[in-house]
Amino acid sequence: MMVCEYKPGLEGIPAAQSSISYVDGQKGILEYRGIRIEELAEKSTFLETAYLLIWGELPSKEELEAFEHEVRYHRRIKYRIRDMMKCFPESGHPMDALQASAAALGLFYSLRDLHNPAYIRDSVVRLIATIPTMVAAFQLMRKGNDPVRPRDDLDYSANFLYMLNEQEPDPLAARIFDICLILHVEHTMNASTFSARVTASTLTDPYAVVASAVGTLGGPLHGGANEEVIQMLENIGSVENVRPYIQDCLERKAKIMGFGHRVYKVKDPRATILQKLAEQLFEKFGHDKFYDIAQEMERVVEEKLASKGIYPNVDFYSGLVYRKMGIPTDLFTPIFAIARVAGWLAHWKEQLAENRIFRPTQIYNGRHEIPYTPIEQR
Ligand code: CMC
């Protein structure tokens, strides 16, 4: 009998072969289809990067225009989906609303034709186009307002911010938001991507694939950490409180939110870019005292924990960027999902191309040959 080594959380076990993204955690390198994240953040757009990830190459000018056009004209959600969302409790978390709404798309588009490239493209366009509309619609409806219709004259990120805030965004804020989506779109075999691939491997529809990944992303050990960073900065309250706060965490062996990563042992390259974006926003729209607290935290954590490879991760500065844009804290993770849906779809397509259903094994550590005890004797 083959003896398998058990690795809790499948740490370090390859779950797939993939050419979508690459991380070198020692050098702090992240590439999408071989292109460095810094270059994409500077030169690309979210939709172009999504195309790159899903179809494997940067699009030509005509291909990009066609893709942008299709996404633009599929942004509206069905009235019946909107009406269903109206029935959701306002107190519910927007990630749960998003998971239910993404799954509901499968009710309307139930024809499944996984080997047809036109079906793949249709599904990709529909999901990338409608997820932002659903996030914005829930935000307005839980405040008692009617959702705002998408604006066909606005680009992807500008349109989302418009639907969310009911006013056209500043161009710098819209560009910075678009870069944030690029930074969050894909990150190798993380928990939600694994979840997407497992679901995809059963040959179910892409709406179920995305709904299962949204559910996985929502947890505080994964996408939910950015909300906790803001909570932590608010609790610390001032630069003077930073050192005692960190000292206390270390004594209690508590994790400092927004720091550390399973793969990166240097500063996450996305955190470096996000920090610069936050500075641009503060320069234009006014300083945020939480940024001073964050910088002091980075200094003190480096002093104390650099030897363990603990540096800021992607979640440390993203919350400060979204906060400055006036986005409510509990929308940070749904915004992560708006970006990551394109990464999940790239993995869906890759999984289908060489599919084998996921069916790992287990190491049974229970009992055997136990007689059934009648209920009156228990
Ligand atoms: N604060 C203080 N110490 C830390 C931290 C931290 N944030 N992260 C790791 N360590 C220490 C840990 O105490 C341990 O020390 P020792 O060896 O003395 O026991 C050592 O570093 C290794 O820690 P680990 O928990 O074995 O590392 P891991 O690879 O399992 O954890 C992590 C990675 C991201 C779950 C963890 O660093 C963490 O919980 N960070 C805070 C939460 C957070 O920011 N999450 C966002 C992750 S990035 C986005 C995403 O994946 O969605």
Short mmCIF file of C-alpha atoms and ligand atoms in Angstrom, two decimals:
data_model
loop_
_atom_site.label_atom_id
_atom_site.label_comp_id
_atom_site.label_asym_id
_atom_site.label_seq_id
_atom_site.Cartn_x
_atom_site.Cartn_y
_atom_site.Cartn_z
CA MET A 1 0.00 0.00 0.00
CA MET A 2 1.31 3.47 -0.89
CA VAL A 3 2.01 5.61 2.19
CA CYS A 4 1.18 9.31 1.63
CA GLU A 5 2.55 12.09 3.78
CA TYR A 6 -0.29 14.14 5.24
CA LYS A 7 0.09 17.93 4.88
CA PRO A 8 -2.60 19.89 6.72
CA GLY A 9 -4.06 22.51 4.39
CA LEU A 10 -2.25 20.73 1.51
CA GLU A 11 0.65 23.08 2.19
CA GLY A 12 3.22 22.84 -0.58
CA ILE A 13 1.29 20.13 -2.50
CA PRO A 14 0.76 21.07 -6.18
CA ALA A 15 -2.97 20.92 -6.98
CA ALA A 16 -2.65 21.73 -10.69
CA GLN A 17 -0.25 22.65 -13.46
CA SER A 18 -0.92 26.25 -14.41
CA SER A 19 0.53 28.89 -16.71
CA ILE A 20 -1.68 31.72 -15.42
CA SER A 21 0.43 33.38 -12.71
CA TYR A 22 3.75 32.94 -10.91
CA VAL A 23 5.04 34.03 -7.50
CA ASP A 24 8.64 34.06 -6.23
CA GLY A 25 8.14 34.66 -2.52
CA GLN A 26 11.84 35.09 -1.74
CA LYS A 27 12.42 37.78 -4.35
CA GLY A 28 8.96 39.39 -4.14
CA ILE A 29 8.06 38.72 -7.78
CA LEU A 30 4.51 38.32 -9.11
CA GLU A 31 3.84 37.72 -12.82
CA TYR A 32 0.62 37.26 -14.78
CA ARG A 33 1.26 35.11 -17.87
CA GLY A 34 4.95 36.01 -17.47
CA ILE A 35 4.48 39.81 -17.25
CA ARG A 36 5.58 41.53 -14.03
CA ILE A 37 2.79 43.00 -11.90
CA GLU A 38 4.59 46.39 -11.70
CA GLU A 39 4.47 46.72 -15.48
CA LEU A 40 0.81 45.76 -15.74
CA ALA A 41 -0.12 48.15 -12.90
CA GLU A 42 1.60 50.99 -14.73
CA LYS A 43 0.56 50.28 -18.32
CA SER A 44 -2.50 48.05 -18.45
CA THR A 45 -6.17 48.24 -17.51
CA PHE A 46 -8.20 45.74 -15.52
CA LEU A 47 -10.11 44.49 -18.58
CA GLU A 48 -6.95 44.11 -20.65
CA THR A 49 -5.29 42.17 -17.78
CA ALA A 50 -8.41 40.01 -17.42
CA TYR A 51 -8.22 39.19 -21.13
CA LEU A 52 -4.51 38.35 -20.77
CA LEU A 53 -5.19 35.97 -17.90
CA ILE A 54 -8.19 34.25 -19.47
CA TRP A 55 -7.02 33.92 -23.08
CA GLY A 56 -3.28 33.73 -22.38
CA GLU A 57 -2.00 36.65 -24.50
CA LEU A 58 -2.36 40.42 -24.47
CA PRO A 59 -5.22 41.33 -26.85
CA SER A 60 -4.68 43.23 -30.11
CA LYS A 61 -6.30 46.68 -30.26
CA GLU A 62 -9.33 45.21 -32.07
CA GLU A 63 -9.64 42.27 -29.67
CA LEU A 64 -9.51 44.58 -26.66
CA GLU A 65 -12.09 46.96 -28.13
CA ALA A 66 -14.43 44.05 -28.88
CA PHE A 67 -14.04 42.66 -25.33
CA GLU A 68 -14.57 46.07 -23.69
CA HIS A 69 -17.64 46.62 -25.89
CA GLU A 70 -19.19 43.27 -24.91
CA VAL A 71 -18.56 43.84 -21.20
CA ARG A 72 -19.97 47.38 -21.40
CA TYR A 73 -23.24 46.17 -22.93
CA HIS A 74 -23.77 43.27 -20.53
CA ARG A 75 -23.56 45.30 -17.32
CA ARG A 76 -27.29 45.44 -16.63
CA ILE A 77 -28.76 42.81 -14.34
CA LYS A 78 -32.16 41.26 -14.85
CA TYR A 79 -35.07 42.84 -13.01
CA ARG A 80 -35.79 39.48 -11.41
CA ILE A 81 -32.25 39.33 -9.97
CA ARG A 82 -32.62 42.87 -8.68
CA ASP A 83 -36.00 41.99 -7.14
CA MET A 84 -34.51 38.90 -5.54
CA MET A 85 -31.70 41.04 -4.06
CA LYS A 86 -34.28 43.48 -2.69
CA CYS A 87 -35.53 40.66 -0.46
CA PHE A 88 -32.09 40.14 1.10
CA PRO A 89 -31.80 41.46 4.69
CA GLU A 90 -29.99 44.84 4.80
CA SER A 91 -27.97 43.59 7.77
CA GLY A 92 -26.52 40.69 5.75
CA HIS A 93 -22.88 40.79 4.66
CA PRO A 94 -22.45 41.95 1.04
CA MET A 95 -20.31 38.86 0.34
CA ASP A 96 -23.28 36.63 1.13
CA ALA A 97 -25.47 38.78 -1.12
CA LEU A 98 -22.90 38.46 -3.88
CA GLN A 99 -22.57 34.71 -3.52
CA ALA A 100 -26.35 34.23 -3.72
CA SER A 101 -26.68 36.59 -6.71
CA ALA A 102 -23.81 34.98 -8.64
CA ALA A 103 -25.38 31.55 -8.08
CA ALA A 104 -28.77 32.90 -9.20
CA LEU A 105 -27.32 33.78 -12.63
CA GLY A 106 -27.13 30.03 -13.23
CA LEU A 107 -30.94 29.86 -13.04
CA PHE A 108 -31.25 32.22 -15.98
CA TYR A 109 -28.41 30.82 -18.08
CA SER A 110 -28.81 27.13 -17.42
CA LEU A 111 -27.78 25.84 -20.84
CA ARG A 112 -24.33 24.31 -20.30
CA ASP A 113 -22.06 23.94 -23.32
CA LEU A 114 -18.58 23.72 -21.81
CA HIS A 115 -16.77 22.72 -25.01
CA ASN A 116 -18.09 25.65 -27.02
CA PRO A 117 -15.71 28.67 -27.07
CA ALA A 118 -18.73 30.98 -27.62
CA TYR A 119 -20.31 29.68 -24.40
CA ILE A 120 -17.04 30.24 -22.50
CA ARG A 121 -16.77 33.78 -23.82
CA ASP A 122 -20.43 34.59 -23.08
CA SER A 123 -20.08 33.35 -19.51
CA VAL A 124 -16.82 35.25 -18.95
CA VAL A 125 -18.33 38.49 -20.27
CA ARG A 126 -21.55 38.10 -18.28
CA LEU A 127 -19.79 37.41 -14.98
CA ILE A 128 -17.14 40.14 -15.34
CA ALA A 129 -19.81 42.61 -16.45
CA THR A 130 -22.53 41.93 -13.88
CA ILE A 131 -20.65 41.24 -10.64
CA PRO A 132 -19.83 44.95 -10.08
CA THR A 133 -23.45 45.85 -10.84
CA MET A 134 -24.66 43.36 -8.24
CA VAL A 135 -22.23 44.66 -5.58
CA ALA A 136 -23.29 48.28 -6.19
CA ALA A 137 -27.01 47.36 -6.34
CA PHE A 138 -26.91 45.64 -2.94
CA GLN A 139 -25.05 48.59 -1.43
CA LEU A 140 -27.74 51.06 -2.59
CA MET A 141 -30.68 48.79 -1.78
CA ARG A 142 -29.52 48.12 1.77
CA LYS A 143 -29.54 51.91 2.27
CA GLY A 144 -33.14 51.96 1.01
CA ASN A 145 -32.29 53.45 -2.41
CA ASP A 146 -32.99 52.14 -5.89
CA PRO A 147 -29.97 50.75 -7.74
CA VAL A 148 -28.39 53.03 -10.32
CA ARG A 149 -28.30 51.89 -13.94
CA PRO A 150 -24.81 51.34 -15.39
CA ARG A 151 -23.50 54.16 -17.61
CA ASP A 152 -22.40 52.94 -21.04
CA ASP A 153 -20.18 56.00 -21.56
CA LEU A 154 -18.01 55.17 -18.53
CA ASP A 155 -15.11 52.73 -18.39
CA TYR A 156 -15.28 49.63 -16.21
CA SER A 157 -13.95 51.04 -12.93
CA ALA A 158 -15.41 54.53 -13.35
CA ASN A 159 -18.81 52.94 -13.95
CA PHE A 160 -18.58 50.83 -10.79
CA LEU A 161 -17.67 53.86 -8.64
CA TYR A 162 -20.49 55.80 -10.31
CA MET A 163 -23.03 53.04 -9.53
CA LEU A 164 -21.77 52.87 -5.94
CA ASN A 165 -21.69 56.58 -5.10
CA GLU A 166 -24.36 57.84 -7.54
CA GLN A 167 -21.89 60.36 -8.94
CA GLU A 168 -19.14 60.31 -11.53
CA PRO A 169 -15.77 59.62 -9.88
CA ASP A 170 -12.66 61.75 -10.06
CA PRO A 171 -10.48 60.37 -12.93
CA LEU A 172 -7.48 59.78 -10.59
CA ALA A 173 -9.66 57.79 -8.17
CA ALA A 174 -11.09 55.73 -11.06
CA ARG A 175 -7.60 54.95 -12.42
CA ILE A 176 -6.30 54.02 -8.97
CA PHE A 177 -9.32 51.78 -8.41
CA ASP A 178 -8.65 50.08 -11.76
CA ILE A 179 -5.03 49.43 -10.70
CA CYS A 180 -6.31 47.94 -7.42
CA LEU A 181 -8.38 45.49 -9.48
CA ILE A 182 -5.26 44.56 -11.51
CA LEU A 183 -3.38 43.88 -8.27
CA HIS A 184 -6.13 41.62 -6.91
CA VAL A 185 -7.15 39.74 -10.05
CA GLU A 186 -5.01 36.61 -9.64
CA HIS A 187 -2.60 34.97 -7.21
CA THR A 188 -1.78 31.32 -8.03
CA MET A 189 -3.33 28.47 -6.01
CA ASN A 190 -4.95 30.31 -3.09
CA ALA A 191 -8.01 28.95 -1.24
CA SER A 192 -10.73 30.52 -3.41
CA THR A 193 -8.99 29.60 -6.66
CA PHE A 194 -8.62 26.03 -5.44
CA SER A 195 -12.30 26.07 -4.55
CA ALA A 196 -13.13 27.34 -8.07
CA ARG A 197 -11.04 24.60 -9.67
CA VAL A 198 -12.58 21.83 -7.55
CA THR A 199 -16.08 23.02 -8.48
CA ALA A 200 -15.08 23.42 -12.14
CA SER A 201 -13.72 19.87 -12.21
CA THR A 202 -17.24 18.48 -11.71
CA LEU A 203 -18.22 20.15 -15.03
CA THR A 204 -20.90 22.27 -13.42
CA ASP A 205 -21.74 25.74 -14.77
CA PRO A 206 -19.45 28.79 -14.34
CA TYR A 207 -21.96 30.55 -12.05
CA ALA A 208 -21.64 27.72 -9.52
CA VAL A 209 -17.84 27.91 -9.92
CA VAL A 210 -17.80 31.64 -9.11
CA ALA A 211 -20.39 31.32 -6.31
CA SER A 212 -18.31 28.67 -4.55
CA ALA A 213 -15.15 30.78 -4.91
CA VAL A 214 -16.93 33.87 -3.53
CA GLY A 215 -17.96 31.84 -0.48
CA THR A 216 -14.35 30.79 0.08
CA LEU A 217 -12.92 34.27 -0.41
CA GLY A 218 -15.14 35.72 2.32
CA GLY A 219 -13.32 34.21 5.30
CA PRO A 220 -11.03 36.34 7.52
CA LEU A 221 -7.99 34.18 6.78
CA HIS A 222 -8.34 34.97 3.07
CA GLY A 223 -10.07 37.99 1.49
CA GLY A 224 -11.55 39.29 4.74
CA ALA A 225 -8.21 40.47 6.25
CA ASN A 226 -8.37 43.94 4.63
CA GLU A 227 -11.48 44.80 6.67
CA GLU A 228 -9.65 43.80 9.86
CA VAL A 229 -6.67 46.04 9.03
CA ILE A 230 -8.88 49.13 9.12
CA GLN A 231 -10.46 47.97 12.37
CA MET A 232 -6.96 47.52 13.84
CA LEU A 233 -5.76 50.99 12.71
CA GLU A 234 -8.87 52.54 14.26
CA ASN A 235 -8.28 50.69 17.52
CA ILE A 236 -4.62 51.78 17.68
CA GLY A 237 -5.74 55.38 17.14
CA SER A 238 -2.37 57.19 17.26
CA VAL A 239 1.27 56.80 16.22
CA GLU A 240 2.37 56.69 19.90
CA ASN A 241 0.19 53.62 20.50
CA VAL A 242 1.80 51.58 17.71
CA ARG A 243 4.84 50.22 19.59
CA PRO A 244 2.87 49.12 22.70
CA TYR A 245 0.18 47.56 20.45
CA ILE A 246 2.76 45.48 18.56
CA GLN A 247 4.56 44.56 21.76
CA ASP A 248 1.27 43.36 23.21
CA CYS A 249 0.46 41.28 20.08
CA LEU A 250 3.87 39.64 20.23
CA GLU A 251 3.51 38.82 23.92
CA ARG A 252 0.05 37.32 23.32
CA LYS A 253 1.31 35.57 20.15
CA ALA A 254 -1.54 37.28 18.28
CA LYS A 255 -1.25 37.88 14.53
CA ILE A 256 -0.84 41.48 13.36
CA MET A 257 -3.35 41.97 10.56
CA GLY A 258 -2.04 42.79 7.07
CA PHE A 259 1.38 41.28 7.80
CA GLY A 260 2.87 37.94 6.84
CA HIS A 261 2.19 35.63 3.93
CA ARG A 262 2.45 31.91 3.30
CA VAL A 263 4.51 32.52 0.14
CA TYR A 264 6.13 35.98 0.40
CA LYS A 265 9.04 36.27 2.82
CA VAL A 266 9.74 39.87 1.73
CA LYS A 267 7.33 42.79 1.27
CA ASP A 268 4.48 41.76 -1.03
CA PRO A 269 5.05 43.60 -4.36
CA ARG A 270 1.35 44.50 -4.41
CA ALA A 271 1.70 46.22 -1.01
CA THR A 272 4.53 48.38 -2.40
CA ILE A 273 2.35 49.49 -5.33
CA LEU A 274 -0.71 50.05 -3.13
CA GLN A 275 1.31 52.19 -0.74
CA LYS A 276 2.31 54.48 -3.62
CA LEU A 277 -1.31 54.66 -4.80
CA ALA A 278 -2.45 55.59 -1.28
CA GLU A 279 0.13 58.40 -1.24
CA GLN A 280 -1.17 59.74 -4.57
CA LEU A 281 -4.72 59.77 -3.20
CA PHE A 282 -3.67 61.54 0.02
CA GLU A 283 -1.76 64.14 -2.00
CA LYS A 284 -4.85 64.98 -4.04
CA PHE A 285 -7.65 64.49 -1.50
CA GLY A 286 -6.02 65.21 1.84
CA HIS A 287 -3.91 63.30 4.33
CA ASP A 288 -5.23 60.39 6.40
CA LYS A 289 -3.81 60.06 9.90
CA PHE A 290 -4.22 56.29 9.67
CA TYR A 291 -1.47 56.33 7.04
CA ASP A 292 1.00 57.66 9.66
CA ILE A 293 -0.06 54.85 11.98
CA ALA A 294 0.37 52.32 9.15
CA GLN A 295 3.87 53.56 8.30
CA GLU A 296 4.94 53.41 11.93
CA MET A 297 3.53 49.87 12.13
CA GLU A 298 5.56 48.84 9.11
CA ARG A 299 8.73 50.26 10.75
CA VAL A 300 8.17 48.55 14.11
CA VAL A 301 7.09 45.20 12.61
CA GLU A 302 10.18 45.21 10.39
CA GLU A 303 12.37 45.90 13.41
CA LYS A 304 10.80 43.03 15.38
CA LEU A 305 9.81 40.44 12.77
CA ALA A 306 11.96 40.85 9.66
CA SER A 307 14.01 37.83 10.77
CA LYS A 308 10.83 35.70 10.38
CA GLY A 309 10.10 37.18 6.94
CA ILE A 310 7.03 39.09 8.17
CA TYR A 311 6.32 42.16 6.01
CA PRO A 312 3.16 43.95 4.80
CA ASN A 313 0.92 41.88 2.52
CA VAL A 314 -1.62 43.02 -0.10
CA ASP A 315 -4.25 43.72 2.55
CA PHE A 316 -2.22 46.21 4.55
CA TYR A 317 -2.55 49.25 2.29
CA SER A 318 -5.60 48.33 0.15
CA GLY A 319 -8.03 49.26 2.94
CA LEU A 320 -6.49 52.74 3.24
CA VAL A 321 -6.95 53.29 -0.49
CA TYR A 322 -10.61 52.20 -0.46
CA ARG A 323 -11.28 54.17 2.74
CA LYS A 324 -10.01 57.34 1.10
CA MET A 325 -12.43 56.70 -1.77
CA GLY A 326 -15.28 56.62 0.75
CA ILE A 327 -15.98 52.91 0.24
CA PRO A 328 -17.61 51.19 3.27
CA THR A 329 -15.35 48.66 4.99
CA ASP A 330 -17.61 45.67 4.40
CA LEU A 331 -17.38 46.23 0.62
CA PHE A 332 -13.60 45.69 0.58
CA THR A 333 -13.94 41.92 0.16
CA PRO A 334 -16.70 42.12 -2.50
CA ILE A 335 -14.35 44.47 -4.39
CA PHE A 336 -11.63 41.83 -4.08
CA ALA A 337 -14.18 39.44 -5.66
CA ILE A 338 -14.94 41.88 -8.52
CA ALA A 339 -11.26 41.63 -9.44
CA ARG A 340 -10.67 37.97 -8.63
CA VAL A 341 -13.59 36.72 -10.73
CA ALA A 342 -11.38 37.09 -13.83
CA GLY A 343 -8.64 35.00 -12.18
CA TRP A 344 -11.17 32.32 -11.20
CA LEU A 345 -12.50 32.25 -14.78
CA ALA A 346 -8.97 31.84 -16.15
CA HIS A 347 -8.57 28.81 -13.84
CA TRP A 348 -12.04 27.52 -14.86
CA LYS A 349 -10.99 27.60 -18.53
CA GLU A 350 -7.60 26.02 -17.77
CA GLN A 351 -9.24 23.30 -15.64
CA LEU A 352 -11.72 22.43 -18.42
CA ALA A 353 -8.91 22.14 -20.97
CA GLU A 354 -7.39 19.17 -19.11
CA ASN A 355 -10.02 18.15 -16.66
CA ARG A 356 -9.84 15.39 -14.12
CA ILE A 357 -12.32 15.57 -11.26
CA PHE A 358 -10.70 16.40 -7.91
CA ARG A 359 -11.02 13.40 -5.66
CA PRO A 360 -8.25 13.45 -3.03
CA THR A 361 -7.97 10.82 -0.38
CA GLN A 362 -7.99 10.92 3.42
CA ILE A 363 -6.20 9.17 6.21
CA TYR A 364 -8.90 7.48 8.27
CA ASN A 365 -8.19 7.78 11.99
CA GLY A 366 -11.53 6.54 13.35
CA ARG A 367 -12.60 3.19 14.85
CA HIS A 368 -13.56 -0.11 13.16
CA GLU A 369 -15.91 -3.02 13.85
CA ILE A 370 -17.97 -1.16 16.48
CA PRO A 371 -21.27 -2.96 17.27
CA TYR A 372 -24.49 -0.94 16.96
CA THR A 373 -25.80 0.04 20.43
CA PRO A 374 -29.61 0.08 20.71
CA ILE A 375 -30.90 3.55 21.68
CA GLU A 376 -32.22 2.50 25.10
CA GLN A 377 -28.73 1.29 26.08
CA ARG A 378 -26.85 4.54 25.20
N1 CMC B 1 1.91 38.85 13.01
C1 CMC B 1 2.80 38.35 13.91
N2 CMC B 1 3.47 37.20 13.70
C2 CMC B 1 3.23 36.57 12.55
C3 CMC B 1 2.33 37.02 11.60
C4 CMC B 1 1.65 38.23 11.85
N3 CMC B 1 0.77 38.73 10.98
N4 CMC B 1 2.28 36.16 10.55
C5 CMC B 1 3.13 35.17 10.87
N5 CMC B 1 3.70 35.41 12.07
C6 CMC B 1 4.69 34.59 12.76
C7 CMC B 1 3.99 33.41 13.46
O1 CMC B 1 3.63 33.76 14.77
C8 CMC B 1 5.05 32.33 13.41
O2 CMC B 1 5.99 32.59 14.43
P1 CMC B 1 6.69 31.36 15.22
O3 CMC B 1 7.45 30.60 14.15
O4 CMC B 1 7.56 32.00 16.23
O5 CMC B 1 5.58 30.55 15.81
C9 CMC B 1 5.74 32.59 12.06
O6 CMC B 1 5.55 33.98 11.77
C10 CMC B 1 5.13 31.76 10.93
O7 CMC B 1 3.72 31.99 10.97
P2 CMC B 1 2.61 31.01 10.34
O8 CMC B 1 1.30 31.33 10.96
O9 CMC B 1 3.10 29.58 10.42
O10 CMC B 1 2.65 31.45 8.85
P3 CMC B 1 1.58 31.05 7.76
O11 CMC B 1 2.31 30.96 6.49
O12 CMC B 1 0.77 29.87 8.16
O13 CMC B 1 0.57 32.29 7.80
C11 CMC B 1 -0.77 34.11 7.24
C12 CMC B 1 0.36 33.17 6.79
C13 CMC B 1 -1.05 35.11 6.14
C14 CMC B 1 -2.06 33.28 7.48
C15 CMC B 1 -0.32 34.84 8.53
O14 CMC B 1 0.84 35.57 8.27
C16 CMC B 1 -1.43 35.71 9.09
O15 CMC B 1 -2.34 35.22 9.78
N6 CMC B 1 -1.40 37.07 8.84
C17 CMC B 1 -2.37 37.97 9.34
C18 CMC B 1 -3.67 37.87 8.53
C19 CMC B 1 -3.51 38.48 7.15
O16 CMC B 1 -2.98 39.57 6.98
N7 CMC B 1 -4.01 37.74 6.13
C20 CMC B 1 -3.93 38.17 4.74
C21 CMC B 1 -3.08 37.23 3.94
S1 CMC B 1 -2.68 37.83 2.29
C22 CMC B 1 -4.18 37.85 1.42
C23 CMC B 1 -4.90 36.54 1.18
O17 CMC B 1 -4.29 35.47 1.17
O18 CMC B 1 -6.12 36.61 0.97
#
